[in-house]
Each structure stands twice: as structure tokens, then as C-alpha cells.
mmCIF file with all atom_site columns, C-alpha atoms in Angstrom:
data_model
loop_
_atom_site.group_PDB
_atom_site.id
_atom_site.type_symbol
_atom_site.label_atom_id
_atom_site.label_alt_id
_atom_site.label_comp_id
_atom_site.label_asym_id
_atom_site.label_entity_id
_atom_site.label_seq_id
_atom_site.pdbx_PDB_ins_code
_atom_site.Cartn_x
_atom_site.Cartn_y
_atom_site.Cartn_z
_atom_site.occupancy
_atom_site.B_iso_or_equiv
_atom_site.pdbx_formal_charge
_atom_site.auth_seq_id
_atom_site.auth_comp_id
_atom_site.auth_asym_id
_atom_site.auth_atom_id
_atom_site.pdbx_PDB_model_num
ATOM 1   C CA . MET A 1 1   ? 184.116 73.531  75.222 1.00 0.00 ? 1   MET A CA 1
ATOM 2   C CA . ASP A 1 2   ? 182.053 70.412  75.736 1.00 0.00 ? 2   ASP A CA 1
ATOM 3   C CA . ASN A 1 3   ? 178.921 71.148  77.763 1.00 0.00 ? 3   ASN A CA 1
ATOM 4   C CA . GLY A 1 4   ? 178.583 67.597  78.981 1.00 0.00 ? 4   GLY A CA 1
ATOM 5   C CA . LYS A 1 5   ? 175.957 66.303  76.574 1.00 0.00 ? 5   LYS A CA 1
ATOM 6   C CA . ASP A 1 6   ? 176.805 63.241  74.625 1.00 0.00 ? 6   ASP A CA 1
ATOM 7   C CA . LYS A 1 7   ? 175.458 63.763  71.137 1.00 0.00 ? 7   LYS A CA 1
ATOM 8   C CA . SER A 1 8   ? 176.237 60.289  69.977 1.00 0.00 ? 8   SER A CA 1
ATOM 9   C CA . VAL A 1 9   ? 173.394 58.794  72.028 1.00 0.00 ? 9   VAL A CA 1
ATOM 10  C CA . THR A 1 10  ? 170.185 58.475  70.036 1.00 0.00 ? 10  THR A CA 1
ATOM 11  C CA . VAL A 1 11  ? 166.787 58.241  71.565 1.00 0.00 ? 11  VAL A CA 1
ATOM 12  C CA . ASN A 1 12  ? 164.615 55.346  70.470 1.00 0.00 ? 12  ASN A CA 1
ATOM 13  C CA . PRO A 1 13  ? 161.538 56.691  68.660 1.00 0.00 ? 13  PRO A CA 1
ATOM 14  C CA . THR A 1 14  ? 158.299 55.983  70.457 1.00 0.00 ? 14  THR A CA 1
ATOM 15  C CA . HIS A 1 15  ? 156.355 55.327  67.290 1.00 0.00 ? 15  HIS A CA 1
ATOM 16  C CA . VAL A 1 16  ? 157.846 53.563  64.297 1.00 0.00 ? 16  VAL A CA 1
ATOM 17  C CA . VAL A 1 17  ? 155.912 53.501  61.034 1.00 0.00 ? 17  VAL A CA 1
ATOM 18  C CA . ASP A 1 18  ? 156.530 50.736  58.544 1.00 0.00 ? 18  ASP A CA 1
ATOM 19  C CA . LEU A 1 19  ? 155.953 52.404  55.191 1.00 0.00 ? 19  LEU A CA 1
ATOM 20  C CA . GLU A 1 20  ? 155.440 49.103  53.434 1.00 0.00 ? 20  GLU A CA 1
ATOM 21  C CA . GLU A 1 21  ? 152.507 48.205  55.706 1.00 0.00 ? 21  GLU A CA 1
ATOM 22  C CA . HIS A 1 22  ? 151.031 51.758  55.781 1.00 0.00 ? 22  HIS A CA 1
ATOM 23  C CA . PRO A 1 23  ? 151.921 53.478  52.487 1.00 0.00 ? 23  PRO A CA 1
ATOM 24  C CA . ASN A 1 24  ? 149.582 56.477  53.113 1.00 0.00 ? 24  ASN A CA 1
ATOM 25  C CA . GLN A 1 25  ? 150.867 57.251  56.606 1.00 0.00 ? 25  GLN A CA 1
ATOM 26  C CA . CYS A 1 26  ? 153.726 59.723  56.915 1.00 0.00 ? 26  CYS A CA 1
ATOM 27  C CA . PRO A 1 27  ? 156.477 59.220  59.450 1.00 0.00 ? 27  PRO A CA 1
ATOM 28  C CA . MET A 1 28  ? 156.495 61.417  62.551 1.00 0.00 ? 28  MET A CA 1
ATOM 29  C CA . GLY A 1 29  ? 158.172 64.758  62.034 1.00 0.00 ? 29  GLY A CA 1
ATOM 30  C CA . HIS A 1 30  ? 161.168 66.027  63.976 1.00 0.00 ? 30  HIS A CA 1
ATOM 31  C CA . LYS A 1 31  ? 159.197 68.614  65.980 1.00 0.00 ? 31  LYS A CA 1
ATOM 32  C CA . LYS A 1 32  ? 156.455 66.176  66.967 1.00 0.00 ? 32  LYS A CA 1
ATOM 33  C CA . ALA A 1 33  ? 158.999 63.549  67.979 1.00 0.00 ? 33  ALA A CA 1
ATOM 34  C CA . LYS A 1 34  ? 160.845 66.136  70.053 1.00 0.00 ? 34  LYS A CA 1
ATOM 35  C CA . ASP A 1 35  ? 157.628 67.281  71.743 1.00 0.00 ? 35  ASP A CA 1
ATOM 36  C CA . GLU A 1 36  ? 156.617 63.714  72.544 1.00 0.00 ? 36  GLU A CA 1
ATOM 37  C CA . ARG A 1 37  ? 160.066 62.962  73.847 1.00 0.00 ? 37  ARG A CA 1
ATOM 38  C CA . ASN A 1 38  ? 159.884 65.999  76.125 1.00 0.00 ? 38  ASN A CA 1
ATOM 39  C CA . ARG A 1 39  ? 156.260 65.181  77.017 1.00 0.00 ? 39  ARG A CA 1
ATOM 40  C CA . LYS A 1 40  ? 155.018 68.542  75.822 1.00 0.00 ? 40  LYS A CA 1
ATOM 41  C CA . TRP A 1 41  ? 152.531 66.997  73.427 1.00 0.00 ? 41  TRP A CA 1
ATOM 42  C CA . LYS A 1 42  ? 148.996 66.931  74.837 1.00 0.00 ? 42  LYS A CA 1
ATOM 43  C CA . ALA A 1 43  ? 147.140 63.691  74.913 1.00 0.00 ? 43  ALA A CA 1
ATOM 44  C CA . PRO A 1 44  ? 144.889 63.242  71.878 1.00 0.00 ? 44  PRO A CA 1
ATOM 45  C CA . ASP A 1 45  ? 141.911 62.532  74.141 1.00 0.00 ? 45  ASP A CA 1
ATOM 46  C CA . ALA A 1 46  ? 142.178 65.922  75.838 1.00 0.00 ? 46  ALA A CA 1
ATOM 47  C CA . PHE A 1 47  ? 142.458 67.612  72.455 1.00 0.00 ? 47  PHE A CA 1
ATOM 48  C CA . SER A 1 48  ? 139.402 65.822  71.090 1.00 0.00 ? 48  SER A CA 1
ATOM 49  C CA . VAL A 1 49  ? 137.389 66.751  74.193 1.00 0.00 ? 49  VAL A CA 1
ATOM 50  C CA . ILE A 1 50  ? 138.335 70.401  73.747 1.00 0.00 ? 50  ILE A CA 1
ATOM 51  C CA . VAL A 1 51  ? 137.484 70.304  70.043 1.00 0.00 ? 51  VAL A CA 1
ATOM 52  C CA . GLU A 1 52  ? 134.162 68.606  70.804 1.00 0.00 ? 52  GLU A CA 1
ATOM 53  C CA . LYS A 1 53  ? 133.251 71.231  73.418 1.00 0.00 ? 53  LYS A CA 1
ATOM 54  C CA . LEU A 1 54  ? 134.292 74.016  71.064 1.00 0.00 ? 54  LEU A CA 1
ATOM 55  C CA . ASP A 1 55  ? 132.136 72.537  68.294 1.00 0.00 ? 55  ASP A CA 1
ATOM 56  C CA . LYS A 1 56  ? 129.157 72.312  70.671 1.00 0.00 ? 56  LYS A CA 1
ATOM 57  C CA . PHE A 1 57  ? 129.708 75.927  71.746 1.00 0.00 ? 57  PHE A CA 1
ATOM 58  C CA . ILE A 1 58  ? 129.882 77.111  68.130 1.00 0.00 ? 58  ILE A CA 1
ATOM 59  C CA . GLU A 1 59  ? 126.742 75.138  67.267 1.00 0.00 ? 59  GLU A CA 1
ATOM 60  C CA . ALA A 1 60  ? 124.869 76.595  70.262 1.00 0.00 ? 60  ALA A CA 1
ATOM 61  C CA . SER A 1 61  ? 126.075 80.067  69.359 1.00 0.00 ? 61  SER A CA 1
ATOM 62  C CA . ASN A 1 62  ? 124.904 79.665  65.763 1.00 0.00 ? 62  ASN A CA 1
ATOM 63  C CA . THR A 1 63  ? 121.541 78.320  66.934 1.00 0.00 ? 63  THR A CA 1
ATOM 64  C CA . ALA A 1 64  ? 121.103 81.260  69.297 1.00 0.00 ? 64  ALA A CA 1
ATOM 65  C CA . LYS A 1 65  ? 122.047 83.664  66.511 1.00 0.00 ? 65  LYS A CA 1
ATOM 66  C CA . LYS A 1 66  ? 119.507 82.063  64.161 1.00 0.00 ? 66  LYS A CA 1
ATOM 67  C CA . ASP A 1 67  ? 116.854 82.252  66.896 1.00 0.00 ? 67  ASP A CA 1
ATOM 68  C CA . ARG A 1 68  ? 117.603 85.948  67.458 1.00 0.00 ? 68  ARG A CA 1
ATOM 69  C CA . GLU A 1 69  ? 117.430 86.635  63.724 1.00 0.00 ? 69  GLU A CA 1
ATOM 70  C CA . LYS A 1 70  ? 114.131 84.771  63.478 1.00 0.00 ? 70  LYS A CA 1
ATOM 71  C CA . MET A 1 71  ? 112.738 86.696  66.458 1.00 0.00 ? 71  MET A CA 1
ATOM 72  C CA . LEU A 1 72  ? 113.796 90.001  64.875 1.00 0.00 ? 72  LEU A CA 1
ATOM 73  C CA . GLU A 1 73  ? 112.065 89.007  61.636 1.00 0.00 ? 73  GLU A CA 1
ATOM 74  C CA . VAL A 1 74  ? 108.865 88.189  63.541 1.00 0.00 ? 74  VAL A CA 1
ATOM 75  C CA . GLN A 1 75  ? 109.074 91.488  65.442 1.00 0.00 ? 75  GLN A CA 1
ATOM 76  C CA . GLU A 1 76  ? 109.556 93.434  62.195 1.00 0.00 ? 76  GLU A CA 1
ATOM 77  C CA . SER A 1 77  ? 106.637 91.613  60.618 1.00 0.00 ? 77  SER A CA 1
ATOM 78  C CA . LEU A 1 78  ? 104.411 92.358  63.615 1.00 0.00 ? 78  LEU A CA 1
ATOM 79  C CA . ALA A 1 79  ? 105.512 95.992  63.667 1.00 0.00 ? 79  ALA A CA 1
ATOM 80  C CA . ASN A 1 80  ? 104.645 96.303  59.973 1.00 0.00 ? 80  ASN A CA 1
ATOM 81  C CA . LYS A 1 81  ? 101.247 94.703  60.555 1.00 0.00 ? 81  LYS A CA 1
ATOM 82  C CA . VAL A 1 82  ? 100.518 97.030  63.484 1.00 0.00 ? 82  VAL A CA 1
ATOM 83  C CA . GLU A 1 83  ? 101.576 100.056 61.450 1.00 0.00 ? 83  GLU A CA 1
ATOM 84  C CA . THR A 1 84  ? 99.373  98.941  58.543 1.00 0.00 ? 84  THR A CA 1
ATOM 85  C CA . ALA A 1 85  ? 96.431  98.395  60.895 1.00 0.00 ? 85  ALA A CA 1
ATOM 86  C CA . ASN A 1 86  ? 96.944  101.852 62.436 1.00 0.00 ? 86  ASN A CA 1
ATOM 87  C CA . LEU A 1 87  ? 97.034  103.477 59.001 1.00 0.00 ? 87  LEU A CA 1
ATOM 88  C CA . ARG A 1 88  ? 93.849  101.655 57.966 1.00 0.00 ? 88  ARG A CA 1
ATOM 89  C CA . HIS A 1 89  ? 92.140  102.666 61.202 1.00 0.00 ? 89  HIS A CA 1
ATOM 90  C CA . LYS A 1 90  ? 93.180  106.274 60.681 1.00 0.00 ? 90  LYS A CA 1
ATOM 91  C CA . ALA A 1 91  ? 91.909  106.239 57.088 1.00 0.00 ? 91  ALA A CA 1
ATOM 92  C CA . ALA A 1 92  ? 88.599  104.696 58.189 1.00 0.00 ? 92  ALA A CA 1
ATOM 93  C CA . TRP A 1 93  ? 88.243  107.329 60.917 1.00 0.00 ? 93  TRP A CA 1
ATOM 94  C CA . GLU A 1 94  ? 88.910  110.101 58.396 1.00 0.00 ? 94  GLU A CA 1
ATOM 95  C CA . GLN A 1 95  ? 86.212  108.694 56.098 1.00 0.00 ? 95  GLN A CA 1
ATOM 96  C CA . THR A 1 96  ? 83.799  108.529 59.029 1.00 0.00 ? 96  THR A CA 1
ATOM 97  C CA . LYS A 1 97  ? 84.614  112.129 59.956 1.00 0.00 ? 97  LYS A CA 1
ATOM 98  C CA . CYS A 1 98  ? 83.952  113.247 56.376 1.00 0.00 ? 98  CYS A CA 1
ATOM 99  C CA . LYS A 1 99  ? 80.546  111.551 56.392 1.00 0.00 ? 99  LYS A CA 1
ATOM 100 C CA . MET A 1 100 ? 79.762  113.013 59.819 1.00 0.00 ? 100 MET A CA 1
ATOM 101 C CA . LEU A 1 101 ? 80.749  116.489 58.602 1.00 0.00 ? 101 LEU A CA 1
ATOM 102 C CA . GLU A 1 102 ? 78.434  116.170 55.602 1.00 0.00 ? 102 GLU A CA 1
ATOM 103 C CA . MET A 1 103 ? 75.610  115.037 57.888 1.00 0.00 ? 103 MET A CA 1
ATOM 104 C CA . TYR A 1 104 ? 76.405  117.878 60.304 1.00 0.00 ? 104 TYR A CA 1
ATOM 105 C CA . LYS A 1 105 ? 76.186  120.440 57.474 1.00 0.00 ? 105 LYS A CA 1
ATOM 106 C CA . GLU A 1 106 ? 72.898  118.957 56.236 1.00 0.00 ? 106 GLU A CA 1
ATOM 107 C CA . LEU A 1 107 ? 71.384  119.128 59.745 1.00 0.00 ? 107 LEU A CA 1
ATOM 108 C CA . MET A 1 108 ? 72.672  122.678 60.302 1.00 0.00 ? 108 MET A CA 1
ATOM 109 C CA . PHE A 1 109 ? 71.225  124.063 57.081 1.00 0.00 ? 109 PHE A CA 1
ATOM 110 C CA . ALA A 1 110 ? 68.010  122.022 57.006 1.00 0.00 ? 110 ALA A CA 1
ATOM 111 C CA . LEU A 1 111 ? 64.710  123.814 57.450 1.00 0.00 ? 111 LEU A CA 1
ATOM 112 C CA . THR A 1 112 ? 63.343  123.277 60.944 1.00 0.00 ? 112 THR A CA 1
ATOM 113 C CA . SER A 1 113 ? 59.953  125.000 60.626 1.00 0.00 ? 113 SER A CA 1
ATOM 114 C CA . HIS A 1 114 ? 58.119  121.747 59.944 1.00 0.00 ? 114 HIS A CA 1
ATOM 115 C CA . LEU A 1 115 ? 59.814  119.801 62.830 1.00 0.00 ? 115 LEU A CA 1
ATOM 116 C CA . SER A 1 116 ? 58.042  119.062 66.121 1.00 0.00 ? 116 SER A CA 1
ATOM 117 C CA . THR A 1 117 ? 59.493  120.024 69.472 1.00 0.00 ? 117 THR A CA 1
ATOM 118 C CA . GLU A 1 118 ? 60.754  116.467 70.067 1.00 0.00 ? 118 GLU A CA 1
ATOM 119 C CA . ALA A 1 119 ? 62.349  116.320 66.596 1.00 0.00 ? 119 ALA A CA 1
ATOM 120 C CA . LEU A 1 120 ? 64.052  119.681 67.209 1.00 0.00 ? 120 LEU A CA 1
ATOM 121 C CA . ALA A 1 121 ? 65.417  118.397 70.539 1.00 0.00 ? 121 ALA A CA 1
ATOM 122 C CA . GLU A 1 122 ? 66.735  115.236 68.829 1.00 0.00 ? 122 GLU A CA 1
ATOM 123 C CA . ARG A 1 123 ? 68.292  117.355 66.072 1.00 0.00 ? 123 ARG A CA 1
ATOM 124 C CA . ASP A 1 124 ? 70.001  119.562 68.649 1.00 0.00 ? 124 ASP A CA 1
ATOM 125 C CA . LYS A 1 125 ? 71.348  116.500 70.522 1.00 0.00 ? 125 LYS A CA 1
ATOM 126 C CA . ALA A 1 126 ? 72.669  114.976 67.268 1.00 0.00 ? 126 ALA A CA 1
ATOM 127 C CA . LEU A 1 127 ? 74.328  118.258 66.276 1.00 0.00 ? 127 LEU A CA 1
ATOM 128 C CA . GLU A 1 128 ? 75.934  118.616 69.719 1.00 0.00 ? 128 GLU A CA 1
ATOM 129 C CA . SER A 1 129 ? 77.229  115.034 69.634 1.00 0.00 ? 129 SER A CA 1
ATOM 130 C CA . MET A 1 130 ? 78.647  115.466 66.132 1.00 0.00 ? 130 MET A CA 1
ATOM 131 C CA . ARG A 1 131 ? 80.193  118.812 67.021 1.00 0.00 ? 131 ARG A CA 1
ATOM 132 C CA . LEU A 1 132 ? 81.977  117.300 70.029 1.00 0.00 ? 132 LEU A CA 1
ATOM 133 C CA . SER A 1 133 ? 83.211  114.360 67.969 1.00 0.00 ? 133 SER A CA 1
ATOM 134 C CA . LEU A 1 134 ? 84.272  116.386 64.939 1.00 0.00 ? 134 LEU A CA 1
ATOM 135 C CA . PHE A 1 135 ? 85.722  119.487 66.557 1.00 0.00 ? 135 PHE A CA 1
ATOM 136 C CA . SER A 1 136 ? 87.168  118.226 69.817 1.00 0.00 ? 136 SER A CA 1
ATOM 137 C CA . LYS A 1 137 ? 90.698  119.335 70.710 1.00 0.00 ? 137 LYS A CA 1
ATOM 138 C CA . ASP A 1 138 ? 91.875  115.737 71.370 1.00 0.00 ? 138 ASP A CA 1
ATOM 139 C CA . ASP A 1 139 ? 92.329  114.985 67.649 1.00 0.00 ? 139 ASP A CA 1
#
């Protein structure tokens, strides 16, 4: 029934803590002692390097995320400004068209009997220009 292991042999602990000298330090637990004895425990230096690299990666990721968020805010702000400028331009153009339409009506219904030939030609050119601008199919 005996599998050949002598259970009476104890392994000397690798790290002994004197509780009187270090009252705040806990003694090593059974699992940690077993892992160290079997050399499964990773070296603390390797662990700290991994943690440090992970912290740097998380910091870089957060910085990139903040940069993306800031860029999106700037893009939204610019888009809003462009939209506002387009609306203002459109409103200004509509006001200009209204004034041009009033002027066009005045020129169309004005008496021309007292105008010279040159003045009539200028009136006709102005009416043609306004007509093309006001009633073009591009709008």
C-alpha cells in the first residue's frame, strides 16, 4: 500500500519570517511554499516587467482613446460650424433673391417712354441678367 514516498521527511522552507522582527508581514502560505518548492512560481522581476508593460499599454490605449474622442469633438464642432455657415449663406442668398425679384418687377412695370435707346438697352440687359439669375433651373 505504500507508494514509496516517505512522508516523515520535511522540506526546509526557503523563506522564514520572524514575526517578532516583522510583525506586519504574514508567513508564506502553503500553496505559495509548494509552488516555490516545485519551482512553479515565476520570478518577481518577470512579473513586474509584465505588469509594467501592461500598465504602459493601458496608458497608451487610454491616451489614444482620449485623442480619438477629442478629434471627434473637433469634427462635430467643425461640422456644426459648416452647417451654420451654409444655412446663413442660404438665408443671405434668399434675401438677395427677394430684393432682385422686387427690382425685376419694378423694371418690368416701369414706364419706358421717357428712356433713351441706350437706357432701354441697359434696362433689357439688366432684366435678362436678373431673369437668368432668378429663374435658372440650377437652383
